[in-house]
PDB file of C-alpha atoms in Angstrom:
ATOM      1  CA  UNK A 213     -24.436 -79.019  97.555  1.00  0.00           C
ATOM      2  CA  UNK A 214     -23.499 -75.489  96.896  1.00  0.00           C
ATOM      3  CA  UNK A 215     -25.261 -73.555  94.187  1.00  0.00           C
ATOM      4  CA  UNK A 216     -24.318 -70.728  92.048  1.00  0.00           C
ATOM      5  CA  UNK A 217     -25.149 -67.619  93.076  1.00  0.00           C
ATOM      6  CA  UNK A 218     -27.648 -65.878  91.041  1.00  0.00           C
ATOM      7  CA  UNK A 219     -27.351 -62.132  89.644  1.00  0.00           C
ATOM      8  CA  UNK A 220     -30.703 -60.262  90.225  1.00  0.00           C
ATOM      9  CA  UNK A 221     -32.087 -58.789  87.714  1.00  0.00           C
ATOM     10  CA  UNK A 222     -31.484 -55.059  88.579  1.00  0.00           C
ATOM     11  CA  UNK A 223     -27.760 -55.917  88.553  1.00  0.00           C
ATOM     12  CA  UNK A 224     -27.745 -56.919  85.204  1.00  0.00           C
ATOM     13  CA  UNK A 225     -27.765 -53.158  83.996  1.00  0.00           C
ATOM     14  CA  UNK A 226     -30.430 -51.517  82.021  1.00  0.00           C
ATOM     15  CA  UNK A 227     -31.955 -53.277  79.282  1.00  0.00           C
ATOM     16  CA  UNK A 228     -32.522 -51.112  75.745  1.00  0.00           C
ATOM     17  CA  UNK A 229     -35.213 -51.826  73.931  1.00  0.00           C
ATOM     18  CA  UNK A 230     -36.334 -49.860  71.077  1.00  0.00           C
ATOM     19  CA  UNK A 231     -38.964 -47.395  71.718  1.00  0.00           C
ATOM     20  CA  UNK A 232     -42.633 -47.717  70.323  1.00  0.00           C
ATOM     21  CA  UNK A 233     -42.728 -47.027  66.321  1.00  0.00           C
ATOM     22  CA  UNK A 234     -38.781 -46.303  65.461  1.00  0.00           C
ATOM     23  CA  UNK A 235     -36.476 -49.114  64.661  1.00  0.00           C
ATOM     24  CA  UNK A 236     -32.994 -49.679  64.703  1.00  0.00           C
ATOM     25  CA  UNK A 237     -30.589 -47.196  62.330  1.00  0.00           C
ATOM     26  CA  UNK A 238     -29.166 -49.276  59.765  1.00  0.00           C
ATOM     27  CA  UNK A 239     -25.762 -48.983  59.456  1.00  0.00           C
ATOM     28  CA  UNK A 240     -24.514 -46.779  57.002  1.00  0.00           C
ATOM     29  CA  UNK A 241     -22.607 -48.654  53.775  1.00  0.00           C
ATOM     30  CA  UNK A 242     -18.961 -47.575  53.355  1.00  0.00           C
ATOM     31  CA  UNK A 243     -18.660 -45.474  50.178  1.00  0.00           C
ATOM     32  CA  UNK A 244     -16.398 -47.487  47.357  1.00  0.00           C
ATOM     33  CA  UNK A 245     -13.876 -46.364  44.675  1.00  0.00           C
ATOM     34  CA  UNK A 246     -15.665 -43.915  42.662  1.00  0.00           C
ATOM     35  CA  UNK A 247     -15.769 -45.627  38.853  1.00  0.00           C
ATOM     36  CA  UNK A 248     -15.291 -43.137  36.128  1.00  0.00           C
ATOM     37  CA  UNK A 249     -18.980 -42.945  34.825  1.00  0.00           C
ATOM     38  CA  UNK A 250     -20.080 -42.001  38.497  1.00  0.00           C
ATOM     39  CA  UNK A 251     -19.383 -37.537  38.305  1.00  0.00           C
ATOM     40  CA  UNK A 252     -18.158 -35.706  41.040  1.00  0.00           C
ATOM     41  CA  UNK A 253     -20.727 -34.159  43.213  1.00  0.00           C
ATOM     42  CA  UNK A 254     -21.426 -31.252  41.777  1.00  0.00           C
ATOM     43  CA  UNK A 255     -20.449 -31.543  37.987  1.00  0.00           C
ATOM     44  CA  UNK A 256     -22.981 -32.378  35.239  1.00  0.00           C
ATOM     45  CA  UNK A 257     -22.600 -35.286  33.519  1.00  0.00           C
ATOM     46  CA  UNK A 258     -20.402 -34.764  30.407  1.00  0.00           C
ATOM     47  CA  UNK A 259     -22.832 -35.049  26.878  1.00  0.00           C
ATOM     48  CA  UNK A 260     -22.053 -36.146  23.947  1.00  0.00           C
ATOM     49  CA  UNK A 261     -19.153 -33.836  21.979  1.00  0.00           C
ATOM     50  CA  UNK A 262     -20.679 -30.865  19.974  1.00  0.00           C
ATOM     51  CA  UNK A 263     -20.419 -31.722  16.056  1.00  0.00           C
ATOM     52  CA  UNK A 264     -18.388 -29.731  14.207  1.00  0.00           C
ATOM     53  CA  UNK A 265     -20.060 -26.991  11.864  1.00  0.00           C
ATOM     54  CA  UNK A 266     -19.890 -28.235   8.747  1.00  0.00           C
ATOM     55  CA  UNK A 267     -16.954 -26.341   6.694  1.00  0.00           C
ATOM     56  CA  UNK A 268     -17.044 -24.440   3.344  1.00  0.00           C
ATOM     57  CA  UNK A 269     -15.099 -25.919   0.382  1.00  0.00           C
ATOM     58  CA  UNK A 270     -11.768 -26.952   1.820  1.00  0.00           C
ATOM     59  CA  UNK A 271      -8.895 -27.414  -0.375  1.00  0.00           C
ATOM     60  CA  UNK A 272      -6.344 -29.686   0.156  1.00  0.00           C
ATOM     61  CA  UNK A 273      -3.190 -29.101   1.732  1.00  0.00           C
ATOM     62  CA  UNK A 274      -0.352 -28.731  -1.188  1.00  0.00           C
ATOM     63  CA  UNK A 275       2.159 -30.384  -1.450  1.00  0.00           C
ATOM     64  CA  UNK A 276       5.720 -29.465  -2.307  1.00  0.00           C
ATOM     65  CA  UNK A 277       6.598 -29.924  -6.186  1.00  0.00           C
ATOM     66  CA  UNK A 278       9.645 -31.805  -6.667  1.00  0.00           C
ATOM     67  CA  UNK A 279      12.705 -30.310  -7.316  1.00  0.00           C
ATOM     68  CA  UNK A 280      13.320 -30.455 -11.327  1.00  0.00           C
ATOM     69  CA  UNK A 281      16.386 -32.854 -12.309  1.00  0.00           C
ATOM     70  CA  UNK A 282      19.700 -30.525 -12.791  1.00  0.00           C
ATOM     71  CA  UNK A 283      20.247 -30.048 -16.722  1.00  0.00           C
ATOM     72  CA  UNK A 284      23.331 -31.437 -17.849  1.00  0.00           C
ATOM     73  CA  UNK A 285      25.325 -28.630 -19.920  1.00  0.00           C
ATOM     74  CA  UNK A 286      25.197 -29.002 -23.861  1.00  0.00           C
ATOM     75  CA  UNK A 287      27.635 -27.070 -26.300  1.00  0.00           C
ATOM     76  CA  UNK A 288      24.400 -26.148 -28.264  1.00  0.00           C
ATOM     77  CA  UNK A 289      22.245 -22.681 -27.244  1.00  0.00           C
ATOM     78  CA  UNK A 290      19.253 -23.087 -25.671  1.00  0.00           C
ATOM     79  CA  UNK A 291      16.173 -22.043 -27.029  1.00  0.00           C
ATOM     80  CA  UNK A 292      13.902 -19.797 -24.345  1.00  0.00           C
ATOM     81  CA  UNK A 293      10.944 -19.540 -26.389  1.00  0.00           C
ATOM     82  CA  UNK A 294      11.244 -23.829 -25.980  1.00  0.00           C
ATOM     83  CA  UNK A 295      11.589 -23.983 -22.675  1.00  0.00           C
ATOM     84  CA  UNK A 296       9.172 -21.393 -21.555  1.00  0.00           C
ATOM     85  CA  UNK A 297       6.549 -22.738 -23.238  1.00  0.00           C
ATOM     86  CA  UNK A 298       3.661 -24.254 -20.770  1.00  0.00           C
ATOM     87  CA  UNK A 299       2.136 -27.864 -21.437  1.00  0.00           C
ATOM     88  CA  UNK A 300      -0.677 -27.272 -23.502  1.00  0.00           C
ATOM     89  CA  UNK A 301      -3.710 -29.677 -22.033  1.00  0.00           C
ATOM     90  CA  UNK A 302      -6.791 -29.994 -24.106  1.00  0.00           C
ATOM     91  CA  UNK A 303     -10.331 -31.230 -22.507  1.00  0.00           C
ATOM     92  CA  UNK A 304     -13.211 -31.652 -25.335  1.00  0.00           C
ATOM     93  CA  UNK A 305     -16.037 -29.926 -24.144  1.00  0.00           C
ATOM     94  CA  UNK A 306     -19.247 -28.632 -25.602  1.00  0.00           C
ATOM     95  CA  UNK A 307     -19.702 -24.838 -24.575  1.00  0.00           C
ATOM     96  CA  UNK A 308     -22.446 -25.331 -22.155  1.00  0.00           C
ATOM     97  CA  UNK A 309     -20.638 -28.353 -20.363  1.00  0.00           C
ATOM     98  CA  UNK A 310     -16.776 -26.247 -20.503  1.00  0.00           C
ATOM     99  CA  UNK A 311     -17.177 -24.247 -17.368  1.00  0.00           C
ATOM    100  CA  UNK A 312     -18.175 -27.555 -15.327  1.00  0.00           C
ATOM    101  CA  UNK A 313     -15.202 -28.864 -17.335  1.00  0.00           C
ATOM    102  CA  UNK A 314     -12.767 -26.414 -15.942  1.00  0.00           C
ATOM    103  CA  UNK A 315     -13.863 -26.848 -12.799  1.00  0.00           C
ATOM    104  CA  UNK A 316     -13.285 -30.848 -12.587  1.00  0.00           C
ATOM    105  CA  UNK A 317      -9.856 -30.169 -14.217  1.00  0.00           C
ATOM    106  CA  UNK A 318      -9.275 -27.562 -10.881  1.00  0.00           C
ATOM    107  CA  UNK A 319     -10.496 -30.314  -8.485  1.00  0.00           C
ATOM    108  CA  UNK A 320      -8.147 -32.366 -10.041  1.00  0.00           C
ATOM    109  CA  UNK A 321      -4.992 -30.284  -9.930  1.00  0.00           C
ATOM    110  CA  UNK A 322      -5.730 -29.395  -5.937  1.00  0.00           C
ATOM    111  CA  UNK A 323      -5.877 -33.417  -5.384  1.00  0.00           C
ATOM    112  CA  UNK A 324      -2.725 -33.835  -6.850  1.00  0.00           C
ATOM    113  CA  UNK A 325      -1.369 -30.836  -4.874  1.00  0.00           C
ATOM    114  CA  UNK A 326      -1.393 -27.933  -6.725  1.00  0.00           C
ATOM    115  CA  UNK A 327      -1.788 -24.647  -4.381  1.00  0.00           C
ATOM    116  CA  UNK A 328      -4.877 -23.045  -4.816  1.00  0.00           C
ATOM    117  CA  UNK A 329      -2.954 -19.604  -5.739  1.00  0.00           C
ATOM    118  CA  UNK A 330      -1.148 -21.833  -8.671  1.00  0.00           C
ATOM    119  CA  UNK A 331      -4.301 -21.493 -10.681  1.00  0.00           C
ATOM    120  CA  UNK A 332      -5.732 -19.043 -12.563  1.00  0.00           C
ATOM    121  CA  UNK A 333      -9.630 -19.525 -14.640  1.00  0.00           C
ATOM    122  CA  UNK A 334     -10.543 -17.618 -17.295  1.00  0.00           C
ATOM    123  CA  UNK A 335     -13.848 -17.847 -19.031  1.00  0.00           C
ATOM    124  CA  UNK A 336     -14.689 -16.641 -22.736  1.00  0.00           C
ATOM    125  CA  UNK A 337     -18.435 -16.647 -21.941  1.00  0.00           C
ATOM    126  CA  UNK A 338     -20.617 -16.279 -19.210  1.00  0.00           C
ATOM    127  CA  UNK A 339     -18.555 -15.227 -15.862  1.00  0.00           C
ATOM    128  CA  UNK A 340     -17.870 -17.884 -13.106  1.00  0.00           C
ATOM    129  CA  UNK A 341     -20.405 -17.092 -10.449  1.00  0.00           C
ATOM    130  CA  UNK A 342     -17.620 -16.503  -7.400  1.00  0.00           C
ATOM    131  CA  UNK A 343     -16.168 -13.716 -10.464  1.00  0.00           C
ATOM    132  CA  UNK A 344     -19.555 -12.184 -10.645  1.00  0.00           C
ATOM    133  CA  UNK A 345     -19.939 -12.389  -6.727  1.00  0.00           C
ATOM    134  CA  UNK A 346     -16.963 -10.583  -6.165  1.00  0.00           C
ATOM    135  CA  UNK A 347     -16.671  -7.981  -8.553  1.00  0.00           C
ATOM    136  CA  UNK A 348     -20.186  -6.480  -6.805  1.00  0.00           C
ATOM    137  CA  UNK A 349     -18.318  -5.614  -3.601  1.00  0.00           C
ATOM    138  CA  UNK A 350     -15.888  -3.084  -6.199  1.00  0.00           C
ATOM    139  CA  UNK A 351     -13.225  -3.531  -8.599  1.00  0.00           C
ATOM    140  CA  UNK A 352     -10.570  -2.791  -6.647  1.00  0.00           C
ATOM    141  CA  UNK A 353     -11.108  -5.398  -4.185  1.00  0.00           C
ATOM    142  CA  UNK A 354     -11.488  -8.283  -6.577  1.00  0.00           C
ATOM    143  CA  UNK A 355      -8.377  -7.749  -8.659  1.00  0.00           C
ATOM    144  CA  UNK A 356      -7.103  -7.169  -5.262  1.00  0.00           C
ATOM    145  CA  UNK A 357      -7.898 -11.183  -4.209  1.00  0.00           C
ATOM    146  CA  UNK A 358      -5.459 -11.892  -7.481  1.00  0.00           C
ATOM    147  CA  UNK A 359      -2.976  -9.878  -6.186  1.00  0.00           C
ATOM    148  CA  UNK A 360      -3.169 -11.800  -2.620  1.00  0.00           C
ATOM    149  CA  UNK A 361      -2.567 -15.090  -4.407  1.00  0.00           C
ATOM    150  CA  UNK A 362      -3.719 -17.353  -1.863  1.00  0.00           C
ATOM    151  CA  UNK A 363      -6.806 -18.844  -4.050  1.00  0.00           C
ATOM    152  CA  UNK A 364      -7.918 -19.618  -7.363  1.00  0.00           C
ATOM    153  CA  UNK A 365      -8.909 -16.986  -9.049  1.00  0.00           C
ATOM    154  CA  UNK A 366     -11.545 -15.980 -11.777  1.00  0.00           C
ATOM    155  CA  UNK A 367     -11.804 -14.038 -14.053  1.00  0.00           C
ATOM    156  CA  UNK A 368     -13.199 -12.994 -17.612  1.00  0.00           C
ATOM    157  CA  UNK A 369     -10.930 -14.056 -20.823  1.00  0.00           C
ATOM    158  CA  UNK A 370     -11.700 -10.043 -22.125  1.00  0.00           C
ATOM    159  CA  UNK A 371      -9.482  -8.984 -19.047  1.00  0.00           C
ATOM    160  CA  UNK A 372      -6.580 -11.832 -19.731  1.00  0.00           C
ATOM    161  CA  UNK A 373      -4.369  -8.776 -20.197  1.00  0.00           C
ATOM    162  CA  UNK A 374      -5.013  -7.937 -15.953  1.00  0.00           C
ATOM    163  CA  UNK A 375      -4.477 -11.023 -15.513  1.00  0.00           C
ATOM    164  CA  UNK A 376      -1.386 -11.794 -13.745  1.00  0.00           C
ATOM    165  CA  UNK A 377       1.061 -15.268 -14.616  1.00  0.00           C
ATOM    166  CA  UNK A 378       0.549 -17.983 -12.586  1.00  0.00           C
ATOM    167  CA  UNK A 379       1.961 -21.545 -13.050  1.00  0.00           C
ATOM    168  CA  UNK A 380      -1.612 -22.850 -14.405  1.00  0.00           C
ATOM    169  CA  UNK A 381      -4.640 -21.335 -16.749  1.00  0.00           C
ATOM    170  CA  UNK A 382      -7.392 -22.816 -17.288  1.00  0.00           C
ATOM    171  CA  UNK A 383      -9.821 -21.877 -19.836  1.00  0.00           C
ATOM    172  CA  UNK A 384     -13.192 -22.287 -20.324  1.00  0.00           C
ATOM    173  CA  UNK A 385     -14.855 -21.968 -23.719  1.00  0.00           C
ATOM    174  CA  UNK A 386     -18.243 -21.299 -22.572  1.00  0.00           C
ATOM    175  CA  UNK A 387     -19.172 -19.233 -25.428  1.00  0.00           C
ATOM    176  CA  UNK A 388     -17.963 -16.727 -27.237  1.00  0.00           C
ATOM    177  CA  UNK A 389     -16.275 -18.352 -29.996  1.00  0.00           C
ATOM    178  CA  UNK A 390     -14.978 -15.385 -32.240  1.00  0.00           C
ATOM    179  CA  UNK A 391     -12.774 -12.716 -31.126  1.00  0.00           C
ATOM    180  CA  UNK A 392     -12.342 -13.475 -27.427  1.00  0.00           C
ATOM    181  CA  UNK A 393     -11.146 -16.621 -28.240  1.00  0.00           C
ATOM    182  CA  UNK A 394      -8.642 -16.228 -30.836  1.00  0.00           C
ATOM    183  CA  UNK A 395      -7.467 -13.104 -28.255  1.00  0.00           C
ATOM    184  CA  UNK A 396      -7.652 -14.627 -24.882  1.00  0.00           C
ATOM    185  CA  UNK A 397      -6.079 -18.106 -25.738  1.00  0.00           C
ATOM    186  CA  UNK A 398      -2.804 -16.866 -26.888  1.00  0.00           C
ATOM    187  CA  UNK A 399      -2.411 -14.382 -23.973  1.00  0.00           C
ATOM    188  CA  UNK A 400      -3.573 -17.231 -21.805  1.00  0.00           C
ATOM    189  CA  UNK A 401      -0.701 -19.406 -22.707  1.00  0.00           C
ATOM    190  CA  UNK A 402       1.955 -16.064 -22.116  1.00  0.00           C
ATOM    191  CA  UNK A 403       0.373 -16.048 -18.673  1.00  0.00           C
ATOM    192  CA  UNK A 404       0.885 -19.910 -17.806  1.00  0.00           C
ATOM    193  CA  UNK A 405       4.311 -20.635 -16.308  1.00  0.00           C
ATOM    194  CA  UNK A 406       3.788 -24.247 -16.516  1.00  0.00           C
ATOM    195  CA  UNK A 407       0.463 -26.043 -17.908  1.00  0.00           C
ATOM    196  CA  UNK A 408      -2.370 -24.466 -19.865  1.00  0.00           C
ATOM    197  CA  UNK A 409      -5.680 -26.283 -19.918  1.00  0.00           C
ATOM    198  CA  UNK A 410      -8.419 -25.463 -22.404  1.00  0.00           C
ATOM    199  CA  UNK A 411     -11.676 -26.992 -22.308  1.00  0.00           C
ATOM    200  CA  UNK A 412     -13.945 -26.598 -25.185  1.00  0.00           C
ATOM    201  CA  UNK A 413     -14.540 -27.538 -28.884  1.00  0.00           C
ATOM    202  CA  UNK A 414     -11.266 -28.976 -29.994  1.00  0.00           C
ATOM    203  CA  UNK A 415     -11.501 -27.432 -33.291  1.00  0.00           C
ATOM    204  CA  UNK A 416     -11.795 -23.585 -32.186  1.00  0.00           C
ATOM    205  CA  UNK A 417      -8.958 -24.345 -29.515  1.00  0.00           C
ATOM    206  CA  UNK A 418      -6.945 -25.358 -32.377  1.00  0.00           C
ATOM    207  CA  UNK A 419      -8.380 -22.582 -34.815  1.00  0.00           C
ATOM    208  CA  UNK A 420      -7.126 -19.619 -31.987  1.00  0.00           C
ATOM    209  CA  UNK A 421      -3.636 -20.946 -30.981  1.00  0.00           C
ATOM    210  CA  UNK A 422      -2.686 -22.073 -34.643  1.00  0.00           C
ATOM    211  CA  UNK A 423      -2.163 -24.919 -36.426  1.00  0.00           C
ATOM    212  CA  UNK A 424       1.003 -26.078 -34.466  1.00  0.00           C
ATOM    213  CA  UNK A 425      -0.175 -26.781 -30.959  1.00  0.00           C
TER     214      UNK A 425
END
């Protein structure tokens, strides 16, 4: 019977074994798609978004008045000291509670999208503090803001003749209530083109502009 021949041992090539103490590498894992929390090598991390710093008083944006309704022509004449005349708008306030009057009725008119260099404040007592503010960097340069016409402005009812038209006054009757008055509320309503607001005690509003507003 024949057998197989048998392969010695030294023809069976060299045998590897690991040496003393060290162990087979592992194999390496493949590297996978990177996911978009993982950051490139490299580059931090992105944090959180910075917070914005908180702004000052922002007004908002204005919007454009309507255009007025065309006028049909009448044979009759016209009467410009009728149709010049502003809307007269009066807010019952006591003296020390007109000023924070005014300033609600201004909040309101910039909601409903008045431009901030629409209105003009005038105050028959104690100043509006951005008025007193302003007039300590100079005279010049706070009548100067009223000329730029991009804000509200402020100002004292004794100066009402510096003051320049603007489609809304508002006045405060803070105080005062004898000769500023009866003076600054009729040159107040010469200066508004559209709407004049008073806030104060009814009956000295009345008193200064005369018995037929």
């Amino acid at each position: 019977m024949l057998q197989e021949p048998q392969i010695p041992e030294s023809a069976q090539g060299p045998r590897v074994t690991p040496a003393a103490g060290r162990t087979a590498p592992t194999p390496r894992p493949v590297p996978g798609p990177r996911s978009a929390a993982t950051p490139r090598p490299g580059r931090p991390v992105p944090g959180p978004a910075r917070p914005t710093p908180p702004a000052q008083r922002a007004h908002p944006a204005p919007v454009p008045a309507p255009a007025p309704a065309p006028v049909a022509p009448t044979s009759a004449p016209s009467r410009p000291e009728n149709r010049s005349a502003p809307q007269l708008q009066l807010i019952p306030a006591p003296a020390g509670g007109a000023l924070d009057a005014a300033e609600e009725a201004v909040d309101l008119l910039l909601e409903s999208g008045r431009a901030p260099g629409d209105i003009l404040v005038l105050t028959t007592g104690e100043q509006h503090p951005w008025a007193a503010h302003e007039l300590s960097f100079g005279d010049a340069a706070y009548w100067a803001q009223q000329d730029a016409g991009d804000d509200v402005f402020f100002a004292d009812a004794s100066a009402v003749d510096r003051a320049k038209p603007r489609p809304v006054v508002v006045v405060a009757v803070n105080g005062d209530a004898g000769d500023t008055v009866a003076r600054a509320l009729p040159v107040a309503r010469d200066r508004a083109a559209a709407l004049l607001i008073v806030c104060g005690d009814p009956q000295t509003i009345n008193s200064a502009l005369g018995a037929g507003v």
